[in-house]
């Protein structure tokens, strides 16, 4: 499946992934969080980090292609 998003939407998506990751990491670090929930939160935070990295890589690739076009490549 391919999503059709412009660059600004992709940037917002990457930012949202980071915000979710940080929020879940904060929950995992809270001493009141149960051990089971901490494990789930850590796994979820890692999943959001991976998604962020995939979106960021696509943004970087898009930017690289745009720069090449700008140079007339």
mmCIF file of N, CA, C and O in Angstrom:
data_model
loop_
_atom_site.group_PDB
_atom_site.id
_atom_site.type_symbol
_atom_site.label_atom_id
_atom_site.label_comp_id
_atom_site.label_asym_id
_atom_site.label_seq_id
_atom_site.Cartn_x
_atom_site.Cartn_y
_atom_site.Cartn_z
ATOM 1 N N UNK A 1 0.839 -1.168 0.000
ATOM 2 C CA UNK A 1 0.000 0.000 0.000
ATOM 3 C C UNK A 1 0.890 1.238 0.000
ATOM 4 O O UNK A 1 1.920 1.277 0.651
ATOM 5 N N UNK A 2 0.470 2.241 -0.718
ATOM 6 C CA UNK A 2 1.187 3.505 -0.751
ATOM 7 C C UNK A 2 0.233 4.611 -0.313
ATOM 8 O O UNK A 2 -0.874 4.710 -0.825
ATOM 9 N N UNK A 3 0.671 5.408 0.637
ATOM 10 C CA UNK A 3 -0.102 6.568 1.063
ATOM 11 C C UNK A 3 0.326 7.772 0.235
ATOM 12 O O UNK A 3 1.514 7.926 -0.045
ATOM 13 N N UNK A 4 -0.592 8.597 -0.136
ATOM 14 C CA UNK A 4 -0.283 9.800 -0.891
ATOM 15 C C UNK A 4 -0.358 10.992 0.068
ATOM 16 O O UNK A 4 -1.430 11.488 0.373
ATOM 17 N N UNK A 5 0.803 11.393 0.577
ATOM 18 C CA UNK A 5 0.893 12.516 1.502
ATOM 19 C C UNK A 5 1.919 13.501 0.973
ATOM 20 O O UNK A 5 2.936 13.099 0.410
ATOM 21 N N UNK A 6 1.666 14.782 1.170
ATOM 22 C CA UNK A 6 2.680 15.749 0.768
ATOM 23 C C UNK A 6 3.750 15.829 1.860
ATOM 24 O O UNK A 6 3.639 15.219 2.923
ATOM 25 N N UNK A 7 4.811 16.563 1.573
ATOM 26 C CA UNK A 7 5.955 16.619 2.484
ATOM 27 C C UNK A 7 5.565 17.146 3.864
ATOM 28 O O UNK A 7 5.999 16.620 4.888
ATOM 29 N N UNK A 8 4.728 18.159 3.903
ATOM 30 C CA UNK A 8 4.364 18.727 5.208
ATOM 31 C C UNK A 8 3.554 17.725 6.035
ATOM 32 O O UNK A 8 3.742 17.637 7.250
ATOM 33 N N UNK A 9 2.687 16.946 5.390
ATOM 34 C CA UNK A 9 1.951 15.920 6.126
ATOM 35 C C UNK A 9 2.899 14.835 6.638
ATOM 36 O O UNK A 9 2.735 14.331 7.752
ATOM 37 N N UNK A 10 3.888 14.476 5.835
ATOM 38 C CA UNK A 10 4.874 13.473 6.270
ATOM 39 C C UNK A 10 5.680 13.992 7.452
ATOM 40 O O UNK A 10 5.973 13.244 8.387
ATOM 41 N N UNK A 11 6.027 15.258 7.420
ATOM 42 C CA UNK A 11 6.767 15.853 8.534
ATOM 43 C C UNK A 11 5.918 15.841 9.798
ATOM 44 O O UNK A 11 6.405 15.519 10.890
ATOM 45 N N UNK A 12 4.632 16.155 9.654
ATOM 46 C CA UNK A 12 3.727 16.109 10.810
ATOM 47 C C UNK A 12 3.591 14.681 11.335
ATOM 48 O O UNK A 12 3.530 14.453 12.549
ATOM 49 N N UNK A 13 3.540 13.715 10.433
ATOM 50 C CA UNK A 13 3.449 12.319 10.831
ATOM 51 C C UNK A 13 4.702 11.896 11.596
ATOM 52 O O UNK A 13 4.610 11.223 12.630
ATOM 53 N N UNK A 14 5.864 12.294 11.131
ATOM 54 C CA UNK A 14 7.112 11.974 11.831
ATOM 55 C C UNK A 14 7.116 12.604 13.225
ATOM 56 O O UNK A 14 7.523 11.972 14.208
ATOM 57 N N UNK A 15 6.659 13.840 13.315
ATOM 58 C CA UNK A 15 6.590 14.522 14.604
ATOM 59 C C UNK A 15 5.613 13.816 15.541
ATOM 60 O O UNK A 15 5.896 13.630 16.735
ATOM 61 N N UNK A 16 4.482 13.387 15.020
ATOM 62 C CA UNK A 16 3.499 12.666 15.832
ATOM 63 C C UNK A 16 4.084 11.357 16.345
ATOM 64 O O UNK A 16 3.862 10.981 17.510
ATOM 65 N N UNK A 17 4.834 10.664 15.507
ATOM 66 C CA UNK A 17 5.491 9.419 15.938
ATOM 67 C C UNK A 17 6.438 9.693 17.096
ATOM 68 O O UNK A 17 6.473 8.930 18.072
ATOM 69 N N UNK A 18 7.190 10.774 16.995
ATOM 70 C CA UNK A 18 8.124 11.137 18.059
ATOM 71 C C UNK A 18 7.370 11.461 19.346
ATOM 72 O O UNK A 18 7.760 11.024 20.439
ATOM 73 N N UNK A 19 6.283 12.212 19.227
ATOM 74 C CA UNK A 19 5.494 12.572 20.412
ATOM 75 C C UNK A 19 4.922 11.328 21.079
ATOM 76 O O UNK A 19 4.957 11.206 22.315
ATOM 77 N N UNK A 20 4.406 10.394 20.287
ATOM 78 C CA UNK A 20 3.872 9.157 20.851
ATOM 79 C C UNK A 20 4.969 8.337 21.514
ATOM 80 O O UNK A 20 4.788 7.810 22.623
ATOM 81 N N UNK A 21 6.103 8.244 20.849
ATOM 82 C CA UNK A 21 7.226 7.503 21.415
ATOM 83 C C UNK A 21 7.621 8.090 22.768
ATOM 84 O O UNK A 21 7.787 7.359 23.747
ATOM 85 N N UNK A 22 7.775 9.405 22.826
ATOM 86 C CA UNK A 22 8.191 10.050 24.076
ATOM 87 C C UNK A 22 7.162 9.857 25.185
ATOM 88 O O UNK A 22 7.518 9.578 26.333
ATOM 89 N N UNK A 23 5.894 9.994 24.841
ATOM 90 C CA UNK A 23 4.836 9.826 25.828
ATOM 91 C C UNK A 23 4.843 8.415 26.411
ATOM 92 O O UNK A 23 4.743 8.214 27.629
ATOM 93 N N UNK A 24 4.995 7.438 25.543
ATOM 94 C CA UNK A 24 4.998 6.050 25.997
ATOM 95 C C UNK A 24 6.266 5.740 26.786
ATOM 96 O O UNK A 24 6.230 4.999 27.776
ATOM 97 N N UNK A 25 7.395 6.303 26.370
ATOM 98 C CA UNK A 25 8.629 6.122 27.142
ATOM 99 C C UNK A 25 8.497 6.730 28.533
ATOM 100 O O UNK A 25 8.994 6.161 29.516
ATOM 101 N N UNK A 26 7.829 7.875 28.624
ATOM 102 C CA UNK A 26 7.592 8.486 29.936
ATOM 103 C C UNK A 26 6.741 7.574 30.812
ATOM 104 O O UNK A 26 6.998 7.431 32.012
ATOM 105 N N UNK A 27 5.725 6.971 30.208
ATOM 106 C CA UNK A 27 4.885 6.043 30.959
ATOM 107 C C UNK A 27 5.710 4.856 31.452
ATOM 108 O O UNK A 27 5.586 4.430 32.606
ATOM 109 N N UNK A 28 6.568 4.329 30.595
ATOM 110 C CA UNK A 28 7.406 3.183 30.975
ATOM 111 C C UNK A 28 8.362 3.549 32.108
ATOM 112 O O UNK A 28 8.679 2.703 32.946
ATOM 113 N N UNK A 29 8.818 4.783 32.135
ATOM 114 C CA UNK A 29 9.765 5.223 33.156
ATOM 115 C C UNK A 29 9.093 5.562 34.493
ATOM 116 O O UNK A 29 9.776 5.694 35.515
ATOM 117 N N UNK A 30 7.771 5.688 34.472
ATOM 118 C CA UNK A 30 7.038 6.034 35.691
ATOM 119 C C UNK A 30 7.093 4.861 36.673
ATOM 120 O O UNK A 30 6.732 3.738 36.330
ATOM 121 N N UNK A 31 7.554 5.116 37.902
ATOM 122 C CA UNK A 31 7.631 4.031 38.894
ATOM 123 C C UNK A 31 6.268 3.393 39.193
ATOM 124 O O UNK A 31 6.216 2.241 39.627
ATOM 125 N N UNK A 32 5.187 4.098 38.931
ATOM 126 C CA UNK A 32 3.853 3.566 39.201
ATOM 127 C C UNK A 32 3.373 2.604 38.102
ATOM 128 O O UNK A 32 2.369 1.919 38.281
ATOM 129 N N UNK A 33 4.089 2.542 37.004
ATOM 130 C CA UNK A 33 3.711 1.653 35.900
ATOM 131 C C UNK A 33 4.071 0.212 36.261
ATOM 132 O O UNK A 33 5.191 -0.059 36.707
ATOM 133 N N UNK A 34 3.119 -0.686 36.052
ATOM 134 C CA UNK A 34 3.374 -2.099 36.368
ATOM 135 C C UNK A 34 4.440 -2.667 35.435
ATOM 136 O O UNK A 34 4.681 -2.146 34.342
ATOM 137 N N UNK A 35 5.053 -3.741 35.857
ATOM 138 C CA UNK A 35 6.110 -4.367 35.059
ATOM 139 C C UNK A 35 5.581 -4.836 33.709
ATOM 140 O O UNK A 35 6.248 -4.655 32.674
ATOM 141 N N UNK A 36 4.381 -5.426 33.688
ATOM 142 C CA UNK A 36 3.806 -5.877 32.419
ATOM 143 C C UNK A 36 3.544 -4.697 31.487
ATOM 144 O O UNK A 36 3.872 -4.752 30.296
ATOM 145 N N UNK A 37 2.945 -3.654 32.036
ATOM 146 C CA UNK A 37 2.648 -2.473 31.210
ATOM 147 C C UNK A 37 3.950 -1.829 30.739
ATOM 148 O O UNK A 37 4.037 -1.339 29.622
ATOM 149 N N UNK A 38 4.984 -1.816 31.579
ATOM 150 C CA UNK A 38 6.279 -1.238 31.212
ATOM 151 C C UNK A 38 6.857 -1.971 29.993
ATOM 152 O O UNK A 38 7.329 -1.352 29.052
ATOM 153 N N UNK A 39 6.775 -3.289 30.008
ATOM 154 C CA UNK A 39 7.272 -4.086 28.887
ATOM 155 C C UNK A 39 6.510 -3.760 27.609
ATOM 156 O O UNK A 39 7.106 -3.568 26.540
ATOM 157 N N UNK A 40 5.199 -3.677 27.705
ATOM 158 C CA UNK A 40 4.369 -3.345 26.549
ATOM 159 C C UNK A 40 4.683 -1.934 26.066
ATOM 160 O O UNK A 40 4.812 -1.687 24.858
ATOM 161 N N UNK A 41 4.819 -0.993 26.986
ATOM 162 C CA UNK A 41 5.110 0.401 26.620
ATOM 163 C C UNK A 41 6.459 0.512 25.922
ATOM 164 O O UNK A 41 6.595 1.235 24.925
ATOM 165 N N UNK A 42 7.453 -0.190 26.420
ATOM 166 C CA UNK A 42 8.777 -0.140 25.794
ATOM 167 C C UNK A 42 8.730 -0.692 24.371
ATOM 168 O O UNK A 42 9.330 -0.132 23.453
ATOM 169 N N UNK A 43 7.993 -1.760 24.186
ATOM 170 C CA UNK A 43 7.841 -2.344 22.850
ATOM 171 C C UNK A 43 7.101 -1.383 21.920
ATOM 172 O O UNK A 43 7.480 -1.198 20.754
ATOM 173 N N UNK A 44 6.054 -0.772 22.432
ATOM 174 C CA UNK A 44 5.276 0.179 21.638
ATOM 175 C C UNK A 44 6.104 1.412 21.273
ATOM 176 O O UNK A 44 6.057 1.893 20.132
ATOM 177 N N UNK A 45 6.869 1.910 22.224
ATOM 178 C CA UNK A 45 7.729 3.069 21.954
ATOM 179 C C UNK A 45 8.733 2.742 20.862
ATOM 180 O O UNK A 45 8.990 3.562 19.966
ATOM 181 N N UNK A 46 9.292 1.550 20.911
ATOM 182 C CA UNK A 46 10.243 1.138 19.875
ATOM 183 C C UNK A 46 9.569 1.049 18.510
ATOM 184 O O UNK A 46 10.168 1.431 17.490
ATOM 185 N N UNK A 47 8.327 0.582 18.479
ATOM 186 C CA UNK A 47 7.593 0.502 17.209
ATOM 187 C C UNK A 47 7.354 1.896 16.634
ATOM 188 O O UNK A 47 7.504 2.113 15.419
ATOM 189 N N UNK A 48 6.993 2.861 17.486
ATOM 190 C CA UNK A 48 6.793 4.230 17.015
ATOM 191 C C UNK A 48 8.110 4.838 16.536
ATOM 192 O O UNK A 48 8.135 5.590 15.571
ATOM 193 N N UNK A 49 9.203 4.495 17.194
ATOM 194 C CA UNK A 49 10.524 4.990 16.769
ATOM 195 C C UNK A 49 10.878 4.440 15.386
ATOM 196 O O UNK A 49 11.393 5.170 14.530
ATOM 197 N N UNK A 50 10.593 3.153 15.166
ATOM 198 C CA UNK A 50 10.865 2.562 13.843
ATOM 199 C C UNK A 50 10.021 3.215 12.760
ATOM 200 O O UNK A 50 10.510 3.508 11.662
ATOM 201 N N UNK A 51 8.740 3.459 13.066
ATOM 202 C CA UNK A 51 7.874 4.117 12.085
ATOM 203 C C UNK A 51 8.389 5.521 11.785
ATOM 204 O O UNK A 51 8.439 5.946 10.623
ATOM 205 N N UNK A 52 8.799 6.248 12.817
ATOM 206 C CA UNK A 52 9.382 7.577 12.617
ATOM 207 C C UNK A 52 10.571 7.493 11.673
ATOM 208 O O UNK A 52 10.701 8.297 10.740
ATOM 209 N N UNK A 53 11.446 6.532 11.909
ATOM 210 C CA UNK A 53 12.651 6.407 11.084
ATOM 211 C C UNK A 53 12.300 6.094 9.628
ATOM 212 O O UNK A 53 12.950 6.613 8.713
ATOM 213 N N UNK A 54 11.280 5.286 9.409
ATOM 214 C CA UNK A 54 10.863 4.973 8.039
ATOM 215 C C UNK A 54 10.295 6.212 7.348
ATOM 216 O O UNK A 54 10.602 6.484 6.180
ATOM 217 N N UNK A 55 9.460 6.952 8.051
ATOM 218 C CA UNK A 55 8.893 8.184 7.479
ATOM 219 C C UNK A 55 10.011 9.188 7.217
ATOM 220 O O UNK A 55 10.077 9.801 6.148
ATOM 221 N N UNK A 56 10.907 9.350 8.179
ATOM 222 C CA UNK A 56 12.017 10.295 8.027
ATOM 223 C C UNK A 56 12.903 9.926 6.837
ATOM 224 O O UNK A 56 13.338 10.801 6.083
ATOM 225 N N UNK A 57 13.153 8.638 6.647
ATOM 226 C CA UNK A 57 13.966 8.198 5.509
ATOM 227 C C UNK A 57 13.286 8.552 4.190
ATOM 228 O O UNK A 57 13.950 8.975 3.228
ATOM 229 N N UNK A 58 11.967 8.431 4.139
ATOM 230 C CA UNK A 58 11.247 8.783 2.913
ATOM 231 C C UNK A 58 11.272 10.291 2.670
ATOM 232 O O UNK A 58 11.379 10.740 1.529
ATOM 233 N N UNK A 59 11.179 11.064 3.738
ATOM 234 C CA UNK A 59 11.288 12.523 3.596
ATOM 235 C C UNK A 59 12.668 12.878 3.066
ATOM 236 O O UNK A 59 12.804 13.688 2.140
ATOM 237 N N UNK A 60 13.699 12.266 3.640
ATOM 238 C CA UNK A 60 15.074 12.540 3.202
ATOM 239 C C UNK A 60 15.281 12.159 1.741
ATOM 240 O O UNK A 60 15.935 12.886 0.987
ATOM 241 N N UNK A 61 14.711 11.035 1.327
ATOM 242 C CA UNK A 61 14.824 10.602 -0.070
ATOM 243 C C UNK A 61 14.111 11.587 -0.991
ATOM 244 O O UNK A 61 14.614 11.950 -2.057
ATOM 245 N N UNK A 62 12.942 12.028 -0.580
ATOM 246 C CA UNK A 62 12.202 13.028 -1.352
ATOM 247 C C UNK A 62 13.027 14.309 -1.488
ATOM 248 O O UNK A 62 13.152 14.861 -2.585
ATOM 249 N N UNK A 63 13.591 14.770 -0.380
ATOM 250 C CA UNK A 63 14.403 15.989 -0.404
ATOM 251 C C UNK A 63 15.611 15.833 -1.323
ATOM 252 O O UNK A 63 15.967 16.746 -2.064
ATOM 253 N N UNK A 64 16.240 14.649 -1.283
ATOM 254 C CA UNK A 64 17.390 14.395 -2.145
ATOM 255 C C UNK A 64 16.981 14.469 -3.620
ATOM 256 O O UNK A 64 17.659 15.116 -4.423
ATOM 257 N N UNK A 65 15.864 13.858 -3.964
ATOM 258 C CA UNK A 65 15.393 13.892 -5.353
ATOM 259 C C UNK A 65 15.033 15.315 -5.781
ATOM 260 O O UNK A 65 15.321 15.716 -6.907
ATOM 261 N N UNK A 66 14.418 16.063 -4.891
ATOM 262 C CA UNK A 66 14.075 17.455 -5.211
ATOM 263 C C UNK A 66 15.341 18.280 -5.444
ATOM 264 O O UNK A 66 15.391 19.119 -6.333
ATOM 265 N N UNK A 67 16.349 18.052 -4.630
ATOM 266 C CA UNK A 67 17.617 18.783 -4.782
ATOM 267 C C UNK A 67 18.286 18.434 -6.119
ATOM 268 O O UNK A 67 18.825 19.319 -6.789
ATOM 269 N N UNK A 68 18.216 17.154 -6.487
ATOM 270 C CA UNK A 68 18.781 16.739 -7.786
ATOM 271 C C UNK A 68 18.051 17.411 -8.941
ATOM 272 O O UNK A 68 18.671 17.852 -9.902
ATOM 273 N N UNK A 69 16.737 17.467 -8.827
ATOM 274 C CA UNK A 69 15.953 18.138 -9.875
ATOM 275 C C UNK A 69 16.302 19.611 -9.953
ATOM 276 O O UNK A 69 16.360 20.190 -11.025
ATOM 277 N N UNK A 70 16.536 20.214 -8.782
ATOM 278 C CA UNK A 70 16.888 21.620 -8.739
ATOM 279 C C UNK A 70 18.241 21.909 -9.383
ATOM 280 O O UNK A 70 18.481 22.993 -9.909
ATOM 281 N N UNK A 71 19.116 20.912 -9.352
ATOM 282 C CA UNK A 71 20.434 21.064 -9.975
ATOM 283 C C UNK A 71 20.395 20.672 -11.447
ATOM 284 O O UNK A 71 21.421 20.737 -12.129
ATOM 285 N N UNK A 72 19.219 20.208 -11.896
ATOM 286 C CA UNK A 72 19.095 19.838 -13.304
ATOM 287 C C UNK A 72 19.588 18.445 -13.612
ATOM 288 O O UNK A 72 19.926 18.142 -14.736
ATOM 289 N N UNK A 73 19.631 17.602 -12.596
ATOM 290 C CA UNK A 73 20.116 16.223 -12.799
ATOM 291 C C UNK A 73 19.067 15.359 -13.451
ATOM 292 O O UNK A 73 17.919 15.563 -13.410
#
